[in-house]
Amino acid sequence: MSPHGNLPAELSSFVDRTRERAELKRLLAAARLVTVTGIGGVGKTRTALRVAAEVRRAFPDGAWLADLATLTDPGLLTETVAQAVGVKDQTARPPAESLAGYLAPRRLLLILDTCEHLAADCAGLAQKLLQAAPGLRVLATSRQPLGATGEHVLALPPLPTADACTLFTERATAASAAFTDADQSAVARLCERLDGIPLGIELAAVRTRALPVGQIADLVETGRTRLLTPVRAAIDGSHDLCTPAERLLWARAAVFPGTFTLDAAQQVCTDDQLPADDIIDVITGLVDKSILHRDDDPDPRYRLLDTLREYGLERLRDTGAETDLRRRHRDHHLHLARRFDAEWCGPGQADWYRRLTREHANLRAALDFSLTDPAEHQAGLELAGALLYYWMACGHPREGRYYLDRLLTLDSPPGPALTRALWVCAWISALQGDMDAAENRLAQCRPHAETQNDTAAAGWIAYIGSAIAVFSGDPQRAMTLAEQSAHLHTHGGDPNTGLLVAYAAQAIALAFLNELDRAIAVTDEYRKLCADHHEQWACTYADWAAGVAELGRGNPTAAVDHARAALRFKRQLGDHGGCAMVVDVLATGASMQGDAARAARLIGLAHRLWETVGLPQLGSPDLSASRVWTEKQARHILGDQRFDDALTTGLTDDFDTGIAYALDEPGPRPATNHPPDPAPLTTRERQVAELVADGLTNQQIADRLMISRRTANTHIEHILTKLDFTARTQIAAWIAART
């Protein structure tokens, strides 16, 4: 993840908004919470993101976008924002607390996009974060103010006619070879009919493929006589232009809150009315009409803009088919989760990680639907349990526990789905350091496993008990339970990942018992099994355990080799907790090799990784003792100043740079997606800027240059848009007093 943030690249030209951009920058300089408001389709997100890109360099820790459009559960708001800024806290502490702690020392810009359906929750979260983090600025977009204390609001107006015409002409020229800009009077009439709303203008521009501009304006006028808003009229016009099959897919595809694949559309949206064989042509038609947007990431995926999705859902509800389509959507993703679970112990783990990451919004929607009706609870329980390795291995334990805890409060009948959900929830709780909750879930799970003769569940119960013991400082008990787990998994249990992690538990227990040769022997056998399966995730724990054991044997070179082997794959999954464990081993290895400066920098990197995870060294007294020894040794060799300097470097490394350093690889190339340098000032703007610097008022500037005061104000607004944000902040109040 880039240290500069996660702002998306612009895919189309941005038309003007000079005055609004200057005002938004002024507000961001003066206030810590600014909300851009306006009706749907007016361009709130585009304007906010453009300004964020322009001021990003004023924030050393970057500008970060949290897209809330697909989020329906306010209980996941903080987790969604945390994931957006790169915090993957695995602990059971309140999410707002861990996020606030991460942001407290940082200077960054946080963009909360599409807040209207969660306005009160966004206001509460923003206030908590701003109180905790003095270097934080929050820029929100919403159809209404959040209502937070200290909030400043910029109401984004529609485009003026001239800018609206420019936007229409650009989009129509791109959409249709037949379009010419000769009839600007018709373009102006159309843009006025659409009230300068960018979304309506862009939808109307696509229609130039089929109709002349004047006729499009007439149709929009007809829509207005039906008391429709301009945007609604434009969307209705696009809907009218669609074939019956395209209209049907538009409505049905609205159940996807995120992007979706061709296969997903075929599975969820087709039937006798919309045959699967026709779906490619129907999707192509909707893409051509700019109803569906295609993202190649890396395979084609499709999405509806928020306003168009809302429209599609209205149409779907009118047909009475919404519940059926949501069930089909859930069932499709349940089938996907079953495949993921069955194939996880194999060569495709990185591909599955990327696939489910793209499906995250859809998985949430499927789980949310399963919580709405008792008839759907069982499927929801199975879905949450099948996503075990997505929760555990791919950086989402807190969200997994959130859904599992909610589903487990329901009155679910005994069966494999309930049994699995209980031990999965126990494992996540143990990873979070919530050992009491983990023990309680195991106690609930045991009678179900015994009654059902579920050997695999019994093996997992023993393994999780071993994990609890080892991280609680009882490696002897951990070893006993790990051996029991391995026996169960080799005699009717889970001979795949279940057996592999049981061996991992044995290896680390043996290392903590100082039976180092036995620990190495177990990891050697363990790695052979992983190779047989072409498995990588579980194998990283063999390498980590081997690294810990080799440190104990006084062989730091071998320890570093094992740790780097683990780190190379863990970074592919964004497994910050696993990476932190491995970097701790590398830091100790560097210290034992006499490279104290490297050890100090790696300690800083590990600290930053643990900071995003939340529970340093997973609460283990053995791992904590190793960490303390490593720091003491490095500080003794370097002295306080040199140690702190190296530590600070590690603390400030972004993820990619830090991991590359830990692996002794060349660092990543500097990011190339920075916003361009501010545009150079024109001759007249330089003259105005010089007079501003001399302290002249706007009227004096106008008189000196023999221009109108209004023209002087316009020049100043253009200068503000082009100025570096930091410099602009320093003179913003002065300028505001004179404009």
PDB file of N, CA and C in Angstrom, residues 155-221:
ATOM      1  N   ALA A 155     -21.690  23.420   0.005  1.00  0.00           N
ATOM      2  CA  ALA A 155     -22.791  22.937  -0.832  1.00  0.00           C
ATOM      3  C   ALA A 155     -22.377  23.053  -2.291  1.00  0.00           C
ATOM      4  N   LEU A 156     -22.216  21.927  -2.959  1.00  0.00           N
ATOM      5  CA  LEU A 156     -21.725  21.922  -4.342  1.00  0.00           C
ATOM      6  C   LEU A 156     -22.888  22.198  -5.289  1.00  0.00           C
ATOM      7  N   PRO A 157     -22.829  23.288  -6.016  1.00  0.00           N
ATOM      8  CA  PRO A 157     -23.930  23.610  -6.926  1.00  0.00           C
ATOM      9  C   PRO A 157     -23.788  22.857  -8.244  1.00  0.00           C
ATOM     10  N   PRO A 158     -24.827  22.843  -9.053  1.00  0.00           N
ATOM     11  CA  PRO A 158     -24.694  22.295 -10.411  1.00  0.00           C
ATOM     12  C   PRO A 158     -23.690  23.113 -11.211  1.00  0.00           C
ATOM     13  N   LEU A 159     -23.268  22.562 -12.337  1.00  0.00           N
ATOM     14  CA  LEU A 159     -22.343  23.280 -13.210  1.00  0.00           C
ATOM     15  C   LEU A 159     -23.046  24.458 -13.876  1.00  0.00           C
ATOM     16  N   PRO A 160     -22.376  25.582 -14.010  1.00  0.00           N
ATOM     17  CA  PRO A 160     -22.951  26.658 -14.820  1.00  0.00           C
ATOM     18  C   PRO A 160     -23.066  26.195 -16.269  1.00  0.00           C
ATOM     19  N   THR A 161     -23.911  26.873 -17.026  1.00  0.00           N
ATOM     20  CA  THR A 161     -24.236  26.394 -18.373  1.00  0.00           C
ATOM     21  C   THR A 161     -23.003  26.209 -19.250  1.00  0.00           C
ATOM     22  N   ALA A 162     -22.056  27.154 -19.200  1.00  0.00           N
ATOM     23  CA  ALA A 162     -20.880  27.041 -20.060  1.00  0.00           C
ATOM     24  C   ALA A 162     -20.077  25.779 -19.743  1.00  0.00           C
ATOM     25  N   ASP A 163     -19.859  25.514 -18.456  1.00  0.00           N
ATOM     26  CA  ASP A 163     -19.108  24.319 -18.063  1.00  0.00           C
ATOM     27  C   ASP A 163     -19.901  23.050 -18.361  1.00  0.00           C
ATOM     28  N   ALA A 164     -21.220  23.121 -18.172  1.00  0.00           N
ATOM     29  CA  ALA A 164     -22.060  21.965 -18.475  1.00  0.00           C
ATOM     30  C   ALA A 164     -21.979  21.620 -19.964  1.00  0.00           C
ATOM     31  N   CYS A 165     -21.968  22.644 -20.792  1.00  0.00           N
ATOM     32  CA  CYS A 165     -21.860  22.411 -22.240  1.00  0.00           C
ATOM     33  C   CYS A 165     -20.505  21.802 -22.597  1.00  0.00           C
ATOM     34  N   THR A 166     -19.464  22.283 -21.937  1.00  0.00           N
ATOM     35  CA  THR A 166     -18.140  21.707 -22.176  1.00  0.00           C
ATOM     36  C   THR A 166     -18.118  20.231 -21.810  1.00  0.00           C
ATOM     37  N   LEU A 167     -18.683  19.902 -20.650  1.00  0.00           N
ATOM     38  CA  LEU A 167     -18.730  18.503 -20.221  1.00  0.00           C
ATOM     39  C   LEU A 167     -19.513  17.657 -21.219  1.00  0.00           C
ATOM     40  N   PHE A 168     -20.683  18.142 -21.630  1.00  0.00           N
ATOM     41  CA  PHE A 168     -21.496  17.375 -22.573  1.00  0.00           C
ATOM     42  C   PHE A 168     -20.741  17.158 -23.882  1.00  0.00           C
ATOM     43  N   THR A 169     -20.117  18.213 -24.378  1.00  0.00           N
ATOM     44  CA  THR A 169     -19.413  18.112 -25.660  1.00  0.00           C
ATOM     45  C   THR A 169     -18.270  17.106 -25.577  1.00  0.00           C
ATOM     46  N   GLU A 170     -17.513  17.151 -24.482  1.00  0.00           N
ATOM     47  CA  GLU A 170     -16.404  16.203 -24.324  1.00  0.00           C
ATOM     48  C   GLU A 170     -16.914  14.768 -24.288  1.00  0.00           C
ATOM     49  N   ARG A 171     -17.967  14.521 -23.500  1.00  0.00           N
ATOM     50  CA  ARG A 171     -18.472  13.153 -23.350  1.00  0.00           C
ATOM     51  C   ARG A 171     -19.171  12.677 -24.621  1.00  0.00           C
ATOM     52  N   ALA A 172     -19.901  13.548 -25.271  1.00  0.00           N
ATOM     53  CA  ALA A 172     -20.596  13.150 -26.495  1.00  0.00           C
ATOM     54  C   ALA A 172     -19.600  12.871 -27.617  1.00  0.00           C
ATOM     55  N   THR A 173     -18.546  13.669 -27.701  1.00  0.00           N
ATOM     56  CA  THR A 173     -17.514  13.435 -28.716  1.00  0.00           C
ATOM     57  C   THR A 173     -16.856  12.081 -28.509  1.00  0.00           C
ATOM     58  N   ALA A 174     -16.636  11.724 -27.250  1.00  0.00           N
ATOM     59  CA  ALA A 174     -16.031  10.427 -26.954  1.00  0.00           C
ATOM     60  C   ALA A 174     -17.006   9.277 -27.212  1.00  0.00           C
ATOM     61  N   ALA A 175     -18.307   9.539 -27.037  1.00  0.00           N
ATOM     62  CA  ALA A 175     -19.292   8.464 -27.137  1.00  0.00           C
ATOM     63  C   ALA A 175     -19.735   8.182 -28.556  1.00  0.00           C
ATOM     64  N   SER A 176     -19.756   9.208 -29.397  1.00  0.00           N
ATOM     65  CA  SER A 176     -20.361   9.036 -30.723  1.00  0.00           C
ATOM     66  C   SER A 176     -19.553   9.769 -31.788  1.00  0.00           C
ATOM     67  N   ALA A 177     -19.157   9.023 -32.806  1.00  0.00           N
ATOM     68  CA  ALA A 177     -18.446   9.641 -33.929  1.00  0.00           C
ATOM     69  C   ALA A 177     -19.355  10.570 -34.718  1.00  0.00           C
ATOM     70  N   ALA A 178     -20.673  10.354 -34.597  1.00  0.00           N
ATOM     71  CA  ALA A 178     -21.629  11.157 -35.354  1.00  0.00           C
ATOM     72  C   ALA A 178     -21.868  12.529 -34.731  1.00  0.00           C
ATOM     73  N   PHE A 179     -21.467  12.697 -33.472  1.00  0.00           N
ATOM     74  CA  PHE A 179     -21.740  13.957 -32.792  1.00  0.00           C
ATOM     75  C   PHE A 179     -20.797  15.050 -33.293  1.00  0.00           C
ATOM     76  N   THR A 180     -21.357  16.223 -33.522  1.00  0.00           N
ATOM     77  CA  THR A 180     -20.565  17.422 -33.795  1.00  0.00           C
ATOM     78  C   THR A 180     -21.014  18.507 -32.837  1.00  0.00           C
ATOM     79  N   ASP A 181     -20.135  19.437 -32.583  1.00  0.00           N
ATOM     80  CA  ASP A 181     -20.481  20.503 -31.636  1.00  0.00           C
ATOM     81  C   ASP A 181     -21.063  21.719 -32.338  1.00  0.00           C
ATOM     82  N   ALA A 182     -21.573  21.502 -33.542  1.00  0.00           N
ATOM     83  CA  ALA A 182     -22.089  22.637 -34.320  1.00  0.00           C
ATOM     84  C   ALA A 182     -23.317  23.260 -33.670  1.00  0.00           C
ATOM     85  N   ASP A 183     -24.212  22.430 -33.155  1.00  0.00           N
ATOM     86  CA  ASP A 183     -25.474  22.938 -32.620  1.00  0.00           C
ATOM     87  C   ASP A 183     -25.341  23.209 -31.129  1.00  0.00           C
ATOM     88  N   GLN A 184     -24.547  24.228 -30.798  1.00  0.00           N
ATOM     89  CA  GLN A 184     -24.327  24.522 -29.388  1.00  0.00           C
ATOM     90  C   GLN A 184     -25.580  25.070 -28.710  1.00  0.00           C
ATOM     91  N   SER A 185     -26.483  25.645 -29.478  1.00  0.00           N
ATOM     92  CA  SER A 185     -27.725  26.136 -28.862  1.00  0.00           C
ATOM     93  C   SER A 185     -28.543  24.970 -28.333  1.00  0.00           C
ATOM     94  N   ALA A 186     -28.573  23.863 -29.078  1.00  0.00           N
ATOM     95  CA  ALA A 186     -29.295  22.673 -28.608  1.00  0.00           C
ATOM     96  C   ALA A 186     -28.595  22.072 -27.396  1.00  0.00           C
ATOM     97  N   VAL A 187     -27.247  22.077 -27.414  1.00  0.00           N
ATOM     98  CA  VAL A 187     -26.496  21.559 -26.268  1.00  0.00           C
ATOM     99  C   VAL A 187     -26.801  22.396 -25.031  1.00  0.00           C
ATOM    100  N   ALA A 188     -26.796  23.721 -25.197  1.00  0.00           N
ATOM    101  CA  ALA A 188     -27.081  24.598 -24.066  1.00  0.00           C
ATOM    102  C   ALA A 188     -28.493  24.375 -23.541  1.00  0.00           C
ATOM    103  N   ARG A 189     -29.461  24.203 -24.460  1.00  0.00           N
ATOM    104  CA  ARG A 189     -30.844  23.963 -24.025  1.00  0.00           C
ATOM    105  C   ARG A 189     -30.934  22.656 -23.238  1.00  0.00           C
ATOM    106  N   LEU A 190     -30.246  21.626 -23.719  1.00  0.00           N
ATOM    107  CA  LEU A 190     -30.270  20.337 -23.026  1.00  0.00           C
ATOM    108  C   LEU A 190     -29.642  20.453 -21.643  1.00  0.00           C
ATOM    109  N   CYS A 191     -28.488  21.115 -21.558  1.00  0.00           N
ATOM    110  CA  CYS A 191     -27.805  21.228 -20.270  1.00  0.00           C
ATOM    111  C   CYS A 191     -28.626  22.047 -19.276  1.00  0.00           C
ATOM    112  N   GLU A 192     -29.326  23.055 -19.783  1.00  0.00           N
ATOM    113  CA  GLU A 192     -30.201  23.825 -18.906  1.00  0.00           C
ATOM    114  C   GLU A 192     -31.370  22.978 -18.423  1.00  0.00           C
ATOM    115  N   ARG A 193     -31.896  22.126 -19.319  1.00  0.00           N
ATOM    116  CA  ARG A 193     -32.998  21.240 -18.926  1.00  0.00           C
ATOM    117  C   ARG A 193     -32.544  20.248 -17.851  1.00  0.00           C
ATOM    118  N   LEU A 194     -31.253  19.904 -17.900  1.00  0.00           N
ATOM    119  CA  LEU A 194     -30.699  18.966 -16.915  1.00  0.00           C
ATOM    120  C   LEU A 194     -30.150  19.679 -15.686  1.00  0.00           C
ATOM    121  N   ASP A 195     -30.380  20.978 -15.611  1.00  0.00           N
ATOM    122  CA  ASP A 195     -29.973  21.779 -14.453  1.00  0.00           C
ATOM    123  C   ASP A 195     -28.483  21.694 -14.161  1.00  0.00           C
ATOM    124  N   GLY A 196     -27.667  21.376 -15.174  1.00  0.00           N
ATOM    125  CA  GLY A 196     -26.225  21.342 -14.966  1.00  0.00           C
ATOM    126  C   GLY A 196     -25.744  20.214 -14.074  1.00  0.00           C
ATOM    127  N   ILE A 197     -26.527  19.147 -13.932  1.00  0.00           N
ATOM    128  CA  ILE A 197     -26.131  18.009 -13.089  1.00  0.00           C
ATOM    129  C   ILE A 197     -25.209  17.099 -13.901  1.00  0.00           C
ATOM    130  N   PRO A 198     -23.948  16.919 -13.484  1.00  0.00           N
ATOM    131  CA  PRO A 198     -22.995  16.158 -14.300  1.00  0.00           C
ATOM    132  C   PRO A 198     -23.450  14.745 -14.648  1.00  0.00           C
ATOM    133  N   LEU A 199     -24.035  14.017 -13.702  1.00  0.00           N
ATOM    134  CA  LEU A 199     -24.448  12.646 -14.012  1.00  0.00           C
ATOM    135  C   LEU A 199     -25.502  12.636 -15.112  1.00  0.00           C
ATOM    136  N   GLY A 200     -26.483  13.524 -15.007  1.00  0.00           N
ATOM    137  CA  GLY A 200     -27.504  13.593 -16.042  1.00  0.00           C
ATOM    138  C   GLY A 200     -26.921  13.968 -17.389  1.00  0.00           C
ATOM    139  N   ILE A 201     -25.948  14.882 -17.378  1.00  0.00           N
ATOM    140  CA  ILE A 201     -25.304  15.311 -18.625  1.00  0.00           C
ATOM    141  C   ILE A 201     -24.534  14.147 -19.253  1.00  0.00           C
ATOM    142  N   GLU A 202     -23.806  13.385 -18.435  1.00  0.00           N
ATOM    143  CA  GLU A 202     -23.022  12.274 -18.969  1.00  0.00           C
ATOM    144  C   GLU A 202     -23.926  11.184 -19.538  1.00  0.00           C
ATOM    145  N   LEU A 203     -25.046  10.924 -18.870  1.00  0.00           N
ATOM    146  CA  LEU A 203     -25.984   9.926 -19.397  1.00  0.00           C
ATOM    147  C   LEU A 203     -26.606  10.412 -20.706  1.00  0.00           C
ATOM    148  N   ALA A 204     -26.936  11.682 -20.754  1.00  0.00           N
ATOM    149  CA  ALA A 204     -27.530  12.220 -21.977  1.00  0.00           C
ATOM    150  C   ALA A 204     -26.535  12.196 -23.128  1.00  0.00           C
ATOM    151  N   ALA A 205     -25.245  12.413 -22.823  1.00  0.00           N
ATOM    152  CA  ALA A 205     -24.229  12.426 -23.877  1.00  0.00           C
ATOM    153  C   ALA A 205     -24.150  11.082 -24.585  1.00  0.00           C
ATOM    154  N   VAL A 206     -24.319   9.997 -23.836  1.00  0.00           N
ATOM    155  CA  VAL A 206     -24.260   8.664 -24.442  1.00  0.00           C
ATOM    156  C   VAL A 206     -25.378   8.471 -25.459  1.00  0.00           C
ATOM    157  N   ARG A 207     -26.496   9.157 -25.267  1.00  0.00           N
ATOM    158  CA  ARG A 207     -27.650   8.975 -26.150  1.00  0.00           C
ATOM    159  C   ARG A 207     -27.446   9.598 -27.521  1.00  0.00           C
ATOM    160  N   THR A 208     -26.350  10.374 -27.661  1.00  0.00           N
ATOM    161  CA  THR A 208     -26.077  10.940 -28.993  1.00  0.00           C
ATOM    162  C   THR A 208     -25.728   9.851 -30.002  1.00  0.00           C
ATOM    163  N   ARG A 209     -25.466   8.633 -29.530  1.00  0.00           N
ATOM    164  CA  ARG A 209     -25.241   7.526 -30.455  1.00  0.00           C
ATOM    165  C   ARG A 209     -26.509   7.188 -31.235  1.00  0.00           C
ATOM    166  N   ALA A 210     -27.666   7.521 -30.636  1.00  0.00           N
ATOM    167  CA  ALA A 210     -28.937   7.139 -31.260  1.00  0.00           C
ATOM    168  C   ALA A 210     -29.794   8.325 -31.676  1.00  0.00           C
ATOM    169  N   LEU A 211     -29.603   9.490 -31.037  1.00  0.00           N
ATOM    170  CA  LEU A 211     -30.507  10.617 -31.271  1.00  0.00           C
ATOM    171  C   LEU A 211     -29.719  11.912 -31.404  1.00  0.00           C
ATOM    172  N   PRO A 212     -30.234  12.870 -32.178  1.00  0.00           N
ATOM    173  CA  PRO A 212     -29.616  14.203 -32.216  1.00  0.00           C
ATOM    174  C   PRO A 212     -29.858  14.940 -30.907  1.00  0.00           C
ATOM    175  N   VAL A 213     -29.019  15.929 -30.637  1.00  0.00           N
ATOM    176  CA  VAL A 213     -29.073  16.622 -29.359  1.00  0.00           C
ATOM    177  C   VAL A 213     -30.428  17.282 -29.129  1.00  0.00           C
ATOM    178  N   GLY A 214     -30.971  17.913 -30.159  1.00  0.00           N
ATOM    179  CA  GLY A 214     -32.260  18.587 -29.991  1.00  0.00           C
ATOM    180  C   GLY A 214     -33.357  17.631 -29.568  1.00  0.00           C
ATOM    181  N   GLN A 215     -33.372  16.431 -30.126  1.00  0.00           N
ATOM    182  CA  GLN A 215     -34.401  15.459 -29.761  1.00  0.00           C
ATOM    183  C   GLN A 215     -34.202  14.952 -28.334  1.00  0.00           C
ATOM    184  N   ILE A 216     -32.932  14.814 -27.936  1.00  0.00           N
ATOM    185  CA  ILE A 216     -32.676  14.410 -26.551  1.00  0.00           C
ATOM    186  C   ILE A 216     -33.207  15.476 -25.594  1.00  0.00           C
ATOM    187  N   ALA A 217     -32.975  16.743 -25.941  1.00  0.00           N
ATOM    188  CA  ALA A 217     -33.480  17.833 -25.100  1.00  0.00           C
ATOM    189  C   ALA A 217     -34.998  17.798 -25.014  1.00  0.00           C
ATOM    190  N   ASP A 218     -35.654  17.500 -26.133  1.00  0.00           N
ATOM    191  CA  ASP A 218     -37.116  17.410 -26.117  1.00  0.00           C
ATOM    192  C   ASP A 218     -37.593  16.298 -25.195  1.00  0.00           C
ATOM    193  N   LEU A 219     -36.898  15.161 -25.215  1.00  0.00           N
ATOM    194  CA  LEU A 219     -37.291  14.037 -24.367  1.00  0.00           C
ATOM    195  C   LEU A 219     -37.104  14.372 -22.888  1.00  0.00           C
ATOM    196  N   VAL A 220     -35.993  15.048 -22.575  1.00  0.00           N
ATOM    197  CA  VAL A 220     -35.772  15.443 -21.184  1.00  0.00           C
ATOM    198  C   VAL A 220     -36.847  16.428 -20.742  1.00  0.00           C
ATOM    199  N   GLU A 221     -37.226  17.351 -21.652  1.00  0.00           N
ATOM    200  CA  GLU A 221     -38.302  18.294 -21.350  1.00  0.00           C
ATOM    201  C   GLU A 221     -39.593  17.555 -21.049  1.00  0.00           C
TER     202      GLU A 221
END
